[in-house]
PDB file of C-alpha atoms in Angstrom:
ATOM      1  CA  MET A 261     -29.099   5.521   3.417  1.00  0.00           C
ATOM      2  CA  ILE A 262     -29.923   3.340   6.449  1.00  0.00           C
ATOM      3  CA  VAL A 263     -28.704  -0.157   5.638  1.00  0.00           C
ATOM      4  CA  ASP A 264     -29.797  -1.868   8.847  1.00  0.00           C
ATOM      5  CA  CYS A 265     -31.459  -0.952  12.135  1.00  0.00           C
ATOM      6  CA  ALA A 266     -31.897  -3.442  14.947  1.00  0.00           C
ATOM      7  CA  ILE A 267     -32.357  -3.580  18.706  1.00  0.00           C
ATOM      8  CA  TYR A 268     -30.266  -6.084  20.683  1.00  0.00           C
ATOM      9  CA  ARG A 269     -31.416  -7.409  24.060  1.00  0.00           C
ATOM     10  CA  ASP A 270     -29.255  -9.961  25.890  1.00  0.00           C
ATOM     11  CA  GLY A 271     -27.428 -10.707  22.640  1.00  0.00           C
ATOM     12  CA  GLN A 272     -30.608 -11.373  20.671  1.00  0.00           C
ATOM     13  CA  ARG A 273     -31.745  -9.334  17.710  1.00  0.00           C
ATOM     14  CA  ALA A 274     -35.113  -7.608  17.415  1.00  0.00           C
ATOM     15  CA  GLU A 275     -36.037  -5.486  14.424  1.00  0.00           C
ATOM     16  CA  GLY A 276     -35.852  -1.762  15.075  1.00  0.00           C
ATOM     17  CA  HIS A 277     -38.647   0.753  14.679  1.00  0.00           C
ATOM     18  CA  GLU A 278     -38.887   3.144  11.775  1.00  0.00           C
ATOM     19  CA  ASP A 279     -38.969   5.920  14.342  1.00  0.00           C
ATOM     20  CA  LEU A 280     -35.444   6.138  15.707  1.00  0.00           C
ATOM     21  CA  SER A 281     -36.510   7.723  18.981  1.00  0.00           C
ATOM     22  CA  ASP A 282     -38.887   4.796  19.649  1.00  0.00           C
ATOM     23  CA  ALA A 283     -36.096   2.323  18.852  1.00  0.00           C
ATOM     24  CA  LEU A 284     -33.741   4.053  21.270  1.00  0.00           C
ATOM     25  CA  ALA A 285     -36.394   4.241  23.964  1.00  0.00           C
ATOM     26  CA  ASP A 286     -37.202   0.523  23.628  1.00  0.00           C
ATOM     27  CA  ALA A 287     -33.518  -0.392  23.746  1.00  0.00           C
ATOM     28  CA  ARG A 288     -32.973   1.601  26.932  1.00  0.00           C
ATOM     29  CA  ALA A 289     -36.125   0.208  28.537  1.00  0.00           C
ATOM     30  CA  ALA A 290     -34.999  -3.349  27.829  1.00  0.00           C
ATOM     31  CA  GLY A 291     -31.404  -2.752  28.945  1.00  0.00           C
ATOM     32  CA  GLY A 292     -30.130  -3.309  25.422  1.00  0.00           C
ATOM     33  CA  PHE A 293     -28.883  -1.098  22.623  1.00  0.00           C
ATOM     34  CA  VAL A 294     -29.794  -0.116  19.088  1.00  0.00           C
ATOM     35  CA  TRP A 295     -27.363  -0.492  16.191  1.00  0.00           C
ATOM     36  CA  ILE A 296     -27.947   1.611  13.085  1.00  0.00           C
ATOM     37  CA  GLY A 297     -25.817   1.132   9.991  1.00  0.00           C
ATOM     38  CA  LEU A 298     -25.607   3.806   7.304  1.00  0.00           C
ATOM     39  CA  HIS A 299     -23.852   3.830   3.940  1.00  0.00           C
ATOM     40  CA  ARG A 300     -22.896   7.183   2.416  1.00  0.00           C
ATOM     41  CA  PRO A 301     -25.808   9.018   4.050  1.00  0.00           C
ATOM     42  CA  SER A 302     -26.971  12.345   2.709  1.00  0.00           C
ATOM     43  CA  GLU A 303     -26.838  15.378   4.953  1.00  0.00           C
ATOM     44  CA  ALA A 304     -30.604  15.290   5.497  1.00  0.00           C
ATOM     45  CA  GLU A 305     -30.597  11.582   6.401  1.00  0.00           C
ATOM     46  CA  PHE A 306     -27.744  11.947   8.836  1.00  0.00           C
ATOM     47  CA  ASP A 307     -29.159  15.083  10.454  1.00  0.00           C
ATOM     48  CA  ARG A 308     -32.155  13.029  11.475  1.00  0.00           C
ATOM     49  CA  VAL A 309     -29.933  10.396  13.100  1.00  0.00           C
ATOM     50  CA  ALA A 310     -27.715  13.035  14.732  1.00  0.00           C
ATOM     51  CA  GLN A 311     -30.678  14.799  16.308  1.00  0.00           C
ATOM     52  CA  GLU A 312     -32.199  11.587  17.674  1.00  0.00           C
ATOM     53  CA  PHE A 313     -28.952  10.381  19.240  1.00  0.00           C
ATOM     54  CA  GLY A 314     -27.482  13.753  20.196  1.00  0.00           C
ATOM     55  CA  LEU A 315     -24.292  13.384  18.147  1.00  0.00           C
ATOM     56  CA  HIS A 316     -21.767  16.184  18.326  1.00  0.00           C
ATOM     57  CA  PRO A 317     -21.806  18.562  15.304  1.00  0.00           C
ATOM     58  CA  LEU A 318     -18.044  18.292  14.737  1.00  0.00           C
ATOM     59  CA  ALA A 319     -18.202  14.498  14.615  1.00  0.00           C
ATOM     60  CA  VAL A 320     -21.239  14.685  12.339  1.00  0.00           C
ATOM     61  CA  GLU A 321     -19.326  16.965   9.977  1.00  0.00           C
ATOM     62  CA  ASP A 322     -16.420  14.504   9.880  1.00  0.00           C
ATOM     63  CA  ALA A 323     -18.757  11.600   9.192  1.00  0.00           C
ATOM     64  CA  LEU A 324     -20.416  13.389   6.275  1.00  0.00           C
ATOM     65  CA  LYS A 325     -17.262  14.702   4.620  1.00  0.00           C
ATOM     66  CA  ALA A 326     -15.210  11.540   5.216  1.00  0.00           C
ATOM     67  CA  HIS A 327     -11.502  11.566   4.183  1.00  0.00           C
ATOM     68  CA  GLN A 328     -10.476  11.431   7.838  1.00  0.00           C
ATOM     69  CA  ARG A 329      -7.417   9.930   9.475  1.00  0.00           C
ATOM     70  CA  PRO A 330      -8.001   7.107  11.987  1.00  0.00           C
ATOM     71  CA  LYS A 331      -8.707   8.785  15.301  1.00  0.00           C
ATOM     72  CA  LEU A 332     -10.595   8.535  18.582  1.00  0.00           C
ATOM     73  CA  GLU A 333     -12.531  11.467  20.016  1.00  0.00           C
ATOM     74  CA  THR A 334     -14.723  11.649  23.098  1.00  0.00           C
ATOM     75  CA  TYR A 335     -17.742  13.901  23.524  1.00  0.00           C
ATOM     76  CA  GLU A 336     -20.236  14.378  26.295  1.00  0.00           C
ATOM     77  CA  ASP A 337     -22.833  11.973  24.923  1.00  0.00           C
ATOM     78  CA  SER A 338     -20.843   9.710  22.616  1.00  0.00           C
ATOM     79  CA  LEU A 339     -17.531   8.268  21.537  1.00  0.00           C
ATOM     80  CA  PHE A 340     -16.336   8.775  17.943  1.00  0.00           C
ATOM     81  CA  LEU A 341     -13.880   6.374  16.296  1.00  0.00           C
ATOM     82  CA  VAL A 342     -12.650   6.501  12.687  1.00  0.00           C
ATOM     83  CA  LEU A 343     -11.244   3.399  10.997  1.00  0.00           C
ATOM     84  CA  LYS A 344      -9.925   2.978   7.459  1.00  0.00           C
ATOM     85  CA  PRO A 345     -10.530  -0.537   6.117  1.00  0.00           C
ATOM     86  CA  VAL A 346      -8.449  -1.464   3.085  1.00  0.00           C
ATOM     87  CA  VAL A 347      -9.215  -3.590   0.032  1.00  0.00           C
ATOM     88  CA  TYR A 348      -6.635  -5.344  -2.115  1.00  0.00           C
ATOM     89  CA  GLU A 349      -7.469  -5.816  -5.809  1.00  0.00           C
ATOM     90  CA  PRO A 350      -5.321  -8.710  -7.105  1.00  0.00           C
ATOM     91  CA  ARG A 351      -6.034  -8.059 -10.793  1.00  0.00           C
ATOM     92  CA  SER A 352      -4.615  -4.541 -10.712  1.00  0.00           C
ATOM     93  CA  ASP A 353      -2.352  -5.064  -7.658  1.00  0.00           C
ATOM     94  CA  THR A 354      -3.794  -1.970  -5.994  1.00  0.00           C
ATOM     95  CA  VAL A 355      -4.769  -1.082  -2.445  1.00  0.00           C
ATOM     96  CA  SER A 356      -7.772   1.154  -1.846  1.00  0.00           C
ATOM     97  CA  SER A 357      -9.178   2.327   1.465  1.00  0.00           C
ATOM     98  CA  GLY A 358     -12.657   3.076   2.692  1.00  0.00           C
ATOM     99  CA  GLU A 359     -13.829   4.625   5.948  1.00  0.00           C
ATOM    100  CA  VAL A 360     -15.933   3.534   8.890  1.00  0.00           C
ATOM    101  CA  MET A 361     -17.091   6.047  11.479  1.00  0.00           C
ATOM    102  CA  ILE A 362     -18.442   4.620  14.729  1.00  0.00           C
ATOM    103  CA  PHE A 363     -20.561   6.624  17.168  1.00  0.00           C
ATOM    104  CA  LEU A 364     -20.831   4.833  20.490  1.00  0.00           C
ATOM    105  CA  GLY A 365     -23.179   5.784  23.318  1.00  0.00           C
ATOM    106  CA  ASP A 366     -24.568   4.179  26.445  1.00  0.00           C
ATOM    107  CA  SER A 367     -27.294   2.380  24.502  1.00  0.00           C
ATOM    108  CA  PHE A 368     -26.630   2.927  20.805  1.00  0.00           C
ATOM    109  CA  VAL A 369     -24.124   2.311  18.047  1.00  0.00           C
ATOM    110  CA  VAL A 370     -24.224   4.283  14.793  1.00  0.00           C
ATOM    111  CA  THR A 371     -21.882   3.168  12.043  1.00  0.00           C
ATOM    112  CA  VAL A 372     -21.295   5.221   8.905  1.00  0.00           C
ATOM    113  CA  ARG A 373     -19.583   3.555   5.987  1.00  0.00           C
ATOM    114  CA  HIS A 374     -17.857   5.180   3.014  1.00  0.00           C
ATOM    115  CA  GLY A 375     -16.342   3.050   0.270  1.00  0.00           C
ATOM    116  CA  GLU A 376     -16.588  -0.692  -0.285  1.00  0.00           C
ATOM    117  CA  GLY A 377     -13.913  -1.946   2.077  1.00  0.00           C
ATOM    118  CA  ALA A 378     -15.851  -1.993   5.344  1.00  0.00           C
ATOM    119  CA  PRO A 379     -16.635  -5.447   6.814  1.00  0.00           C
ATOM    120  CA  LEU A 380     -19.701  -4.291   8.754  1.00  0.00           C
ATOM    121  CA  GLN A 381     -22.228  -6.775   7.395  1.00  0.00           C
ATOM    122  CA  ALA A 382     -19.931  -9.691   8.137  1.00  0.00           C
ATOM    123  CA  VAL A 383     -19.247  -8.285  11.611  1.00  0.00           C
ATOM    124  CA  ARG A 384     -22.948  -7.949  12.366  1.00  0.00           C
ATOM    125  CA  HIS A 385     -23.633 -11.536  11.269  1.00  0.00           C
ATOM    126  CA  ARG A 386     -20.679 -12.790  13.301  1.00  0.00           C
ATOM    127  CA  LEU A 387     -21.893 -11.021  16.441  1.00  0.00           C
ATOM    128  CA  GLU A 388     -25.427 -12.291  15.968  1.00  0.00           C
ATOM    129  CA  ARG A 389     -24.003 -15.827  15.923  1.00  0.00           C
ATOM    130  CA  GLU A 390     -22.208 -15.097  19.219  1.00  0.00           C
ATOM    131  CA  PRO A 391     -24.934 -13.816  21.574  1.00  0.00           C
ATOM    132  CA  ASP A 392     -22.654 -14.050  24.618  1.00  0.00           C
ATOM    133  CA  LEU A 393     -20.290 -11.522  23.050  1.00  0.00           C
ATOM    134  CA  LEU A 394     -23.111  -9.356  21.735  1.00  0.00           C
ATOM    135  CA  ALA A 395     -24.675  -9.280  25.204  1.00  0.00           C
ATOM    136  CA  GLU A 396     -21.705  -7.165  26.350  1.00  0.00           C
ATOM    137  CA  GLY A 397     -23.342  -4.192  24.661  1.00  0.00           C
ATOM    138  CA  PRO A 398     -22.002  -1.445  22.386  1.00  0.00           C
ATOM    139  CA  THR A 399     -18.416  -2.125  23.470  1.00  0.00           C
ATOM    140  CA  ALA A 400     -18.624  -5.561  21.827  1.00  0.00           C
ATOM    141  CA  VAL A 401     -19.620  -3.934  18.533  1.00  0.00           C
ATOM    142  CA  LEU A 402     -16.734  -1.487  18.741  1.00  0.00           C
ATOM    143  CA  TYR A 403     -14.279  -4.297  19.454  1.00  0.00           C
ATOM    144  CA  ALA A 404     -15.630  -6.572  16.709  1.00  0.00           C
ATOM    145  CA  ILE A 405     -15.409  -3.872  14.016  1.00  0.00           C
ATOM    146  CA  ALA A 406     -11.889  -2.880  15.042  1.00  0.00           C
ATOM    147  CA  ASP A 407     -10.785  -6.518  15.229  1.00  0.00           C
ATOM    148  CA  ALA A 408     -12.202  -7.382  11.793  1.00  0.00           C
ATOM    149  CA  THR A 409     -10.614  -4.297  10.240  1.00  0.00           C
ATOM    150  CA  VAL A 410      -7.160  -5.017  11.670  1.00  0.00           C
ATOM    151  CA  ASP A 411      -7.343  -8.736  10.842  1.00  0.00           C
ATOM    152  CA  HIS A 412      -7.999  -7.798   7.229  1.00  0.00           C
ATOM    153  CA  TYR A 413      -4.894  -5.594   7.361  1.00  0.00           C
ATOM    154  CA  LEU A 414      -2.888  -8.755   8.032  1.00  0.00           C
ATOM    155  CA  GLU A 415      -4.348 -10.405   4.922  1.00  0.00           C
ATOM    156  CA  VAL A 416      -3.542  -7.372   2.769  1.00  0.00           C
ATOM    157  CA  ALA A 417      -0.003  -7.261   4.157  1.00  0.00           C
ATOM    158  CA  ALA A 418       0.458 -10.922   3.151  1.00  0.00           C
ATOM    159  CA  GLU A 419      -0.792 -10.178  -0.379  1.00  0.00           C
ATOM    160  CA  LEU A 420       1.581  -7.229  -0.688  1.00  0.00           C
ATOM    161  CA  GLN A 421       4.429  -9.427   0.525  1.00  0.00           C
ATOM    162  CA  ASN A 422       3.690 -11.929  -2.244  1.00  0.00           C
ATOM    163  CA  ASP A 423       3.655  -9.150  -4.841  1.00  0.00           C
ATOM    164  CA  LEU A 424       6.944  -7.819  -3.535  1.00  0.00           C
ATOM    165  CA  GLU A 425       8.567 -11.243  -3.831  1.00  0.00           C
ATOM    166  CA  GLU A 426       7.475 -11.431  -7.482  1.00  0.00           C
ATOM    167  CA  LEU A 427       8.809  -7.934  -8.089  1.00  0.00           C
ATOM    168  CA  GLU A 428      12.081  -8.812  -6.397  1.00  0.00           C
ATOM    169  CA  THR A 429      12.436 -11.907  -8.584  1.00  0.00           C
ATOM    170  CA  GLU A 430      11.853  -9.797 -11.700  1.00  0.00           C
ATOM    171  CA  VAL A 431      14.497  -7.252 -10.695  1.00  0.00           C
ATOM    172  CA  PHE A 432      17.110  -9.881  -9.905  1.00  0.00           C
ATOM    173  CA  LEU A 433      16.646 -11.995 -13.016  1.00  0.00           C
ATOM    174  CA  PRO A 434      19.855 -13.628 -14.308  1.00  0.00           C
ATOM    175  CA  GLU A 435      19.954 -11.197 -17.239  1.00  0.00           C
ATOM    176  CA  GLY A 436      19.648  -8.406 -14.654  1.00  0.00           C
ATOM    177  CA  GLY A 437      17.386  -5.430 -14.088  1.00  0.00           C
ATOM    178  CA  GLY A 438      14.038  -6.725 -15.351  1.00  0.00           C
ATOM    179  CA  SER A 439      12.147  -5.026 -18.155  1.00  0.00           C
ATOM    180  CA  ARG A 440      11.999  -1.336 -18.977  1.00  0.00           C
ATOM    181  CA  HIS A 441       8.669  -1.117 -17.119  1.00  0.00           C
ATOM    182  CA  THR A 442      10.126  -2.460 -13.868  1.00  0.00           C
ATOM    183  CA  ALA A 443      10.884   0.993 -12.421  1.00  0.00           C
ATOM    184  CA  SER A 444       7.290   2.145 -12.966  1.00  0.00           C
ATOM    185  CA  ARG A 445       6.028  -1.033 -11.284  1.00  0.00           C
ATOM    186  CA  ILE A 446       8.287  -0.404  -8.292  1.00  0.00           C
ATOM    187  CA  TYR A 447       7.024   3.178  -7.943  1.00  0.00           C
ATOM    188  CA  ALA A 448       3.416   1.970  -8.255  1.00  0.00           C
ATOM    189  CA  TYR A 449       4.044  -0.626  -5.561  1.00  0.00           C
ATOM    190  CA  LYS A 450       5.539   2.023  -3.278  1.00  0.00           C
ATOM    191  CA  ARG A 451       2.364   4.089  -3.684  1.00  0.00           C
ATOM    192  CA  GLN A 452       0.279   1.083  -2.601  1.00  0.00           C
ATOM    193  CA  VAL A 453       2.438   0.686   0.504  1.00  0.00           C
ATOM    194  CA  LEU A 454       1.975   4.403   1.238  1.00  0.00           C
ATOM    195  CA  GLU A 455      -1.806   4.075   0.908  1.00  0.00           C
ATOM    196  CA  PHE A 456      -1.712   1.110   3.284  1.00  0.00           C
ATOM    197  CA  ARG A 457       0.413   3.029   5.789  1.00  0.00           C
ATOM    198  CA  ARG A 458      -2.065   5.910   5.845  1.00  0.00           C
ATOM    199  CA  ALA A 459      -4.703   3.472   7.070  1.00  0.00           C
ATOM    200  CA  THR A 460      -2.648   1.552   9.631  1.00  0.00           C
ATOM    201  CA  GLY A 461      -0.149   4.028  11.058  1.00  0.00           C
ATOM    202  CA  PRO A 462      -2.457   6.558  12.758  1.00  0.00           C
ATOM    203  CA  LEU A 463      -4.609   3.763  14.228  1.00  0.00           C
ATOM    204  CA  THR A 464      -1.977   2.820  16.804  1.00  0.00           C
ATOM    205  CA  LEU A 465      -2.720   5.701  19.171  1.00  0.00           C
ATOM    206  CA  PRO A 466      -6.558   5.264  19.313  1.00  0.00           C
ATOM    207  CA  LEU A 467      -6.239   1.518  19.936  1.00  0.00           C
ATOM    208  CA  ASN A 468      -3.581   2.084  22.555  1.00  0.00           C
ATOM    209  CA  ARG A 469      -5.919   4.492  24.322  1.00  0.00           C
ATOM    210  CA  LEU A 470      -8.716   1.926  24.267  1.00  0.00           C
ATOM    211  CA  ALA A 471      -6.368  -0.752  25.571  1.00  0.00           C
ATOM    212  CA  ASP A 472      -4.685   1.390  28.209  1.00  0.00           C
ATOM    213  CA  PRO A 473      -6.145   4.880  28.834  1.00  0.00           C
ATOM    214  CA  GLY A 474      -3.078   5.907  30.833  1.00  0.00           C
ATOM    215  CA  PRO A 475      -2.788   9.679  31.366  1.00  0.00           C
ATOM    216  CA  PHE A 476      -5.855  10.305  29.182  1.00  0.00           C
ATOM    217  CA  GLY A 477      -8.152   8.763  31.783  1.00  0.00           C
ATOM    218  CA  THR A 478     -10.925   6.232  31.305  1.00  0.00           C
ATOM    219  CA  VAL A 479     -12.511   6.169  27.857  1.00  0.00           C
ATOM    220  CA  PRO A 480     -16.247   6.802  28.268  1.00  0.00           C
ATOM    221  CA  PHE A 481     -18.866   4.341  26.994  1.00  0.00           C
ATOM    222  CA  VAL A 482     -16.242   1.545  26.804  1.00  0.00           C
ATOM    223  CA  ASP A 483     -16.391  -1.260  29.369  1.00  0.00           C
ATOM    224  CA  ASP A 484     -13.122  -1.607  31.297  1.00  0.00           C
ATOM    225  CA  LYS A 485     -13.387  -5.393  30.993  1.00  0.00           C
ATOM    226  CA  ALA A 486     -12.810  -5.003  27.230  1.00  0.00           C
ATOM    227  CA  ARG A 487      -9.292  -3.617  27.634  1.00  0.00           C
ATOM    228  CA  PRO A 488      -7.534  -7.002  27.136  1.00  0.00           C
ATOM    229  CA  PHE A 489      -9.424  -7.460  23.871  1.00  0.00           C
ATOM    230  CA  PHE A 490      -8.452  -4.023  22.599  1.00  0.00           C
ATOM    231  CA  ARG A 491      -4.883  -4.755  23.714  1.00  0.00           C
ATOM    232  CA  ASP A 492      -4.930  -7.778  21.413  1.00  0.00           C
ATOM    233  CA  VAL A 493      -6.156  -5.635  18.513  1.00  0.00           C
ATOM    234  CA  HIS A 494      -3.448  -3.084  19.310  1.00  0.00           C
ATOM    235  CA  ASP A 495      -0.816  -5.833  19.169  1.00  0.00           C
ATOM    236  CA  HIS A 496      -2.092  -6.890  15.761  1.00  0.00           C
ATOM    237  CA  VAL A 497      -1.995  -3.382  14.325  1.00  0.00           C
ATOM    238  CA  THR A 498       1.532  -2.967  15.722  1.00  0.00           C
ATOM    239  CA  ARG A 499       2.548  -6.107  13.866  1.00  0.00           C
ATOM    240  CA  VAL A 500       0.925  -4.765  10.702  1.00  0.00           C
ATOM    241  CA  ASN A 501       2.804  -1.473  11.014  1.00  0.00           C
ATOM    242  CA  GLU A 502       6.070  -3.367  11.421  1.00  0.00           C
ATOM    243  CA  SER A 503       5.263  -5.321   8.251  1.00  0.00           C
ATOM    244  CA  VAL A 504       4.452  -2.117   6.371  1.00  0.00           C
ATOM    245  CA  GLU A 505       7.723  -0.541   7.502  1.00  0.00           C
ATOM    246  CA  ALA A 506       9.620  -3.628   6.362  1.00  0.00           C
ATOM    247  CA  LEU A 507       7.847  -3.597   2.987  1.00  0.00           C
ATOM    248  CA  ASP A 508       8.624   0.080   2.510  1.00  0.00           C
ATOM    249  CA  ARG A 509      12.317  -0.384   3.319  1.00  0.00           C
ATOM    250  CA  LEU A 510      12.586  -3.439   1.113  1.00  0.00           C
ATOM    251  CA  VAL A 511      10.906  -1.789  -1.873  1.00  0.00           C
ATOM    252  CA  SER A 512      13.283   1.170  -1.500  1.00  0.00           C
ATOM    253  CA  ASP A 513      16.214  -1.260  -1.513  1.00  0.00           C
ATOM    254  CA  ILE A 514      14.801  -2.998  -4.592  1.00  0.00           C
ATOM    255  CA  LEU A 515      14.443   0.339  -6.361  1.00  0.00           C
ATOM    256  CA  SER A 516      18.047   1.237  -5.515  1.00  0.00           C
ATOM    257  CA  ALA A 517      19.228  -2.161  -6.741  1.00  0.00           C
ATOM    258  CA  HIS A 518      17.256  -1.772  -9.963  1.00  0.00           C
ATOM    259  CA  LEU A 519      18.714   1.688 -10.625  1.00  0.00           C
ATOM    260  CA  ALA A 520      22.208   0.371  -9.873  1.00  0.00           C
ATOM    261  CA  GLN A 521      21.668  -2.489 -12.316  1.00  0.00           C
ATOM    262  CA  MET A 522      20.467  -0.068 -14.954  1.00  0.00           C
ATOM    263  CA  THR A 523      23.599   2.052 -14.425  1.00  0.00           C
ATOM    264  CA  VAL A 524      25.855  -1.012 -14.705  1.00  0.00           C
ATOM    265  CA  ARG A 525      24.034  -2.102 -17.848  1.00  0.00           C
ATOM    266  CA  GLN A 526      24.423   1.342 -19.402  1.00  0.00           C
ATOM    267  CA  ASN A 527      28.115   1.387 -18.527  1.00  0.00           C
ATOM    268  CA  ASP A 528      28.517  -2.037 -20.081  1.00  0.00           C
ATOM    269  CA  ASP A 529      26.759  -0.873 -23.235  1.00  0.00           C
ATOM    270  CA  MET A 530      28.961   2.212 -23.418  1.00  0.00           C
ATOM    271  CA  ARG A 531      32.059   0.044 -22.995  1.00  0.00           C
ATOM    272  CA  LYS A 532      30.966  -2.169 -25.874  1.00  0.00           C
ATOM    273  CA  ILE A 533      30.192   0.810 -28.056  1.00  0.00           C
ATOM    274  CA  SER A 534      33.606   2.309 -27.230  1.00  0.00           C
ATOM    275  CA  GLY A 535      35.306  -0.982 -28.094  1.00  0.00           C
ATOM    276  CA  TRP A 536      33.627  -1.234 -31.492  1.00  0.00           C
ATOM    277  CA  ALA A 537      34.346   2.443 -32.134  1.00  0.00           C
ATOM    278  CA  ALA A 538      38.049   1.895 -31.364  1.00  0.00           C
ATOM    279  CA  MET A 539      38.136  -1.052 -33.765  1.00  0.00           C
ATOM    280  CA  ALA A 540      36.517   1.065 -36.458  1.00  0.00           C
ATOM    281  CA  ALA A 541      38.976   3.902 -35.871  1.00  0.00           C
ATOM    282  CA  VAL A 542      42.066   1.872 -36.918  1.00  0.00           C
ATOM    283  CA  PRO A 543      41.118   1.230 -40.585  1.00  0.00           C
ATOM    284  CA  THR A 544      39.599   4.704 -40.752  1.00  0.00           C
ATOM    285  CA  MET A 545      42.926   6.226 -39.720  1.00  0.00           C
ATOM    286  CA  ILE A 546      44.947   4.166 -42.199  1.00  0.00           C
ATOM    287  CA  THR A 547      42.635   4.821 -45.114  1.00  0.00           C
ATOM    288  CA  GLY A 548      42.505   8.470 -44.139  1.00  0.00           C
ATOM    289  CA  ILE A 549      46.262   8.761 -44.371  1.00  0.00           C
ATOM    290  CA  TYR A 550      46.365   7.222 -47.812  1.00  0.00           C
ATOM    291  CA  GLY A 551      43.449   9.330 -48.899  1.00  0.00           C
ATOM    292  CA  MET A 552      45.566  12.473 -48.683  1.00  0.00           C
ATOM    293  CA  ASN A 553      46.819  13.806 -52.003  1.00  0.00           C
ATOM    294  CA  PHE A 554      50.556  14.002 -51.308  1.00  0.00           C
ATOM    295  CA  ALA A 555      52.977  13.698 -54.230  1.00  0.00           C
ATOM    296  CA  HIS A 556      55.712  11.898 -52.317  1.00  0.00           C
ATOM    297  CA  MET A 557      54.214   8.709 -50.804  1.00  0.00           C
ATOM    298  CA  PRO A 558      56.599   5.801 -51.491  1.00  0.00           C
ATOM    299  CA  GLU A 559      53.974   3.120 -50.852  1.00  0.00           C
ATOM    300  CA  LEU A 560      51.901   4.316 -53.791  1.00  0.00           C
ATOM    301  CA  HIS A 561      54.382   2.876 -56.274  1.00  0.00           C
ATOM    302  CA  TRP A 562      54.901  -0.441 -54.445  1.00  0.00           C
ATOM    303  CA  GLU A 563      53.208  -3.427 -56.124  1.00  0.00           C
ATOM    304  CA  TRP A 564      52.125  -5.073 -52.823  1.00  0.00           C
ATOM    305  CA  SER A 565      51.053  -1.925 -50.987  1.00  0.00           C
ATOM    306  CA  TYR A 566      47.285  -2.528 -51.321  1.00  0.00           C
ATOM    307  CA  PRO A 567      47.204  -6.142 -50.045  1.00  0.00           C
ATOM    308  CA  ALA A 568      49.783  -5.273 -47.382  1.00  0.00           C
ATOM    309  CA  LEU A 569      47.561  -2.530 -45.960  1.00  0.00           C
ATOM    310  CA  ILE A 570      44.518  -4.841 -46.033  1.00  0.00           C
ATOM    311  CA  VAL A 571      46.455  -7.492 -44.132  1.00  0.00           C
ATOM    312  CA  LEU A 572      47.748  -4.878 -41.656  1.00  0.00           C
ATOM    313  CA  MET A 573      44.249  -3.608 -40.952  1.00  0.00           C
ATOM    314  CA  ALA A 574      42.935  -7.169 -40.522  1.00  0.00           C
ATOM    315  CA  VAL A 575      45.722  -8.073 -38.086  1.00  0.00           C
ATOM    316  CA  LEU A 576      45.168  -4.927 -36.041  1.00  0.00           C
ATOM    317  CA  GLU A 577      41.419  -5.600 -35.926  1.00  0.00           C
ATOM    318  CA  VAL A 578      41.980  -9.157 -34.717  1.00  0.00           C
ATOM    319  CA  LEU A 579      44.419  -8.005 -32.033  1.00  0.00           C
ATOM    320  CA  LEU A 580      42.056  -5.315 -30.783  1.00  0.00           C
ATOM    321  CA  TYR A 581      39.114  -7.728 -30.773  1.00  0.00           C
ATOM    322  CA  ARG A 582      41.041 -10.300 -28.714  1.00  0.00           C
ATOM    323  CA  LEU A 583      42.239  -7.602 -26.315  1.00  0.00           C
ATOM    324  CA  PHE A 584      38.749  -6.169 -25.745  1.00  0.00           C
ATOM    325  CA  LYS A 585      37.242  -9.629 -25.489  1.00  0.00           C
ATOM    326  CA  ARG A 586      39.771 -10.690 -22.860  1.00  0.00           C
ATOM    327  CA  ARG A 587      38.953  -7.626 -20.790  1.00  0.00           C
ATOM    328  CA  GLY A 588      35.212  -8.140 -21.099  1.00  0.00           C
ATOM    329  CA  TRP A 589      34.534  -5.074 -23.185  1.00  0.00           C
ATOM    330  CA  LEU A 590      32.868  -7.041 -26.000  1.00  0.00           C
TER     331      LEU A 590
END
């Protein structure tokens, strides 16, 4: 569905026409551009937009199917950029990603949103409060969406860092190892980091191309004066990727530490069990010997044999207990 349609002239908003071709014609006549925002459009709805703005069929197919990696593609009549905004849910400690597809032409911007994580409404309101920036044309919209998306990455990375610190504290509790559910929490956290990486990692190359075309040549429909701004966004996403890499390495180290603690705890338990078993074996052996039905056992006819054996077993038990205790087995 079409969420918003507006024409922008010299940074000022004017409501768009219901007929998209009329809106585009008015925008071109006034030296402005038209910005159309769509949310989960149907194939029929998007075909209408694609025909009016001459969007490439391959890019249209990607926009309808979604589930794309961040990428930048250039076509004869438009530029196609895919971003993956992320949302952090503090109650469930989960990261989910949406998608924003941006079609950029000489006098139009078409944004297609999938999921709930796209900051497009806030970006539009921000640009409308900054007419000087909006007057730069479609490039300003492209920059503002990319900048808002990457800035939100930084917020999510900070939230994940806080969660990791709590998880680290739980693993390294004084009693050691955390609860029996700690391993599952660590694996779940690692999956959230992986989901985050899928959104941030592939974005480096498209932003680098916008900031510095290099051997690829000039990016069409993007004002060269905007390169420093895209370079700033590229620096931010690089910092995010470094944070994600650090989180991933640290969570792997925490998992290894947790498994090592579990192994040490199991070994300690086995040592204690072995110690108690050894203490139980001494009286079992003695009583087993005197449970055999031999005719010639001198101790059987001794008056103090029973209390003597009880005292012997007690002394041996005390000696074994002190020995195991001194060595830390009990």
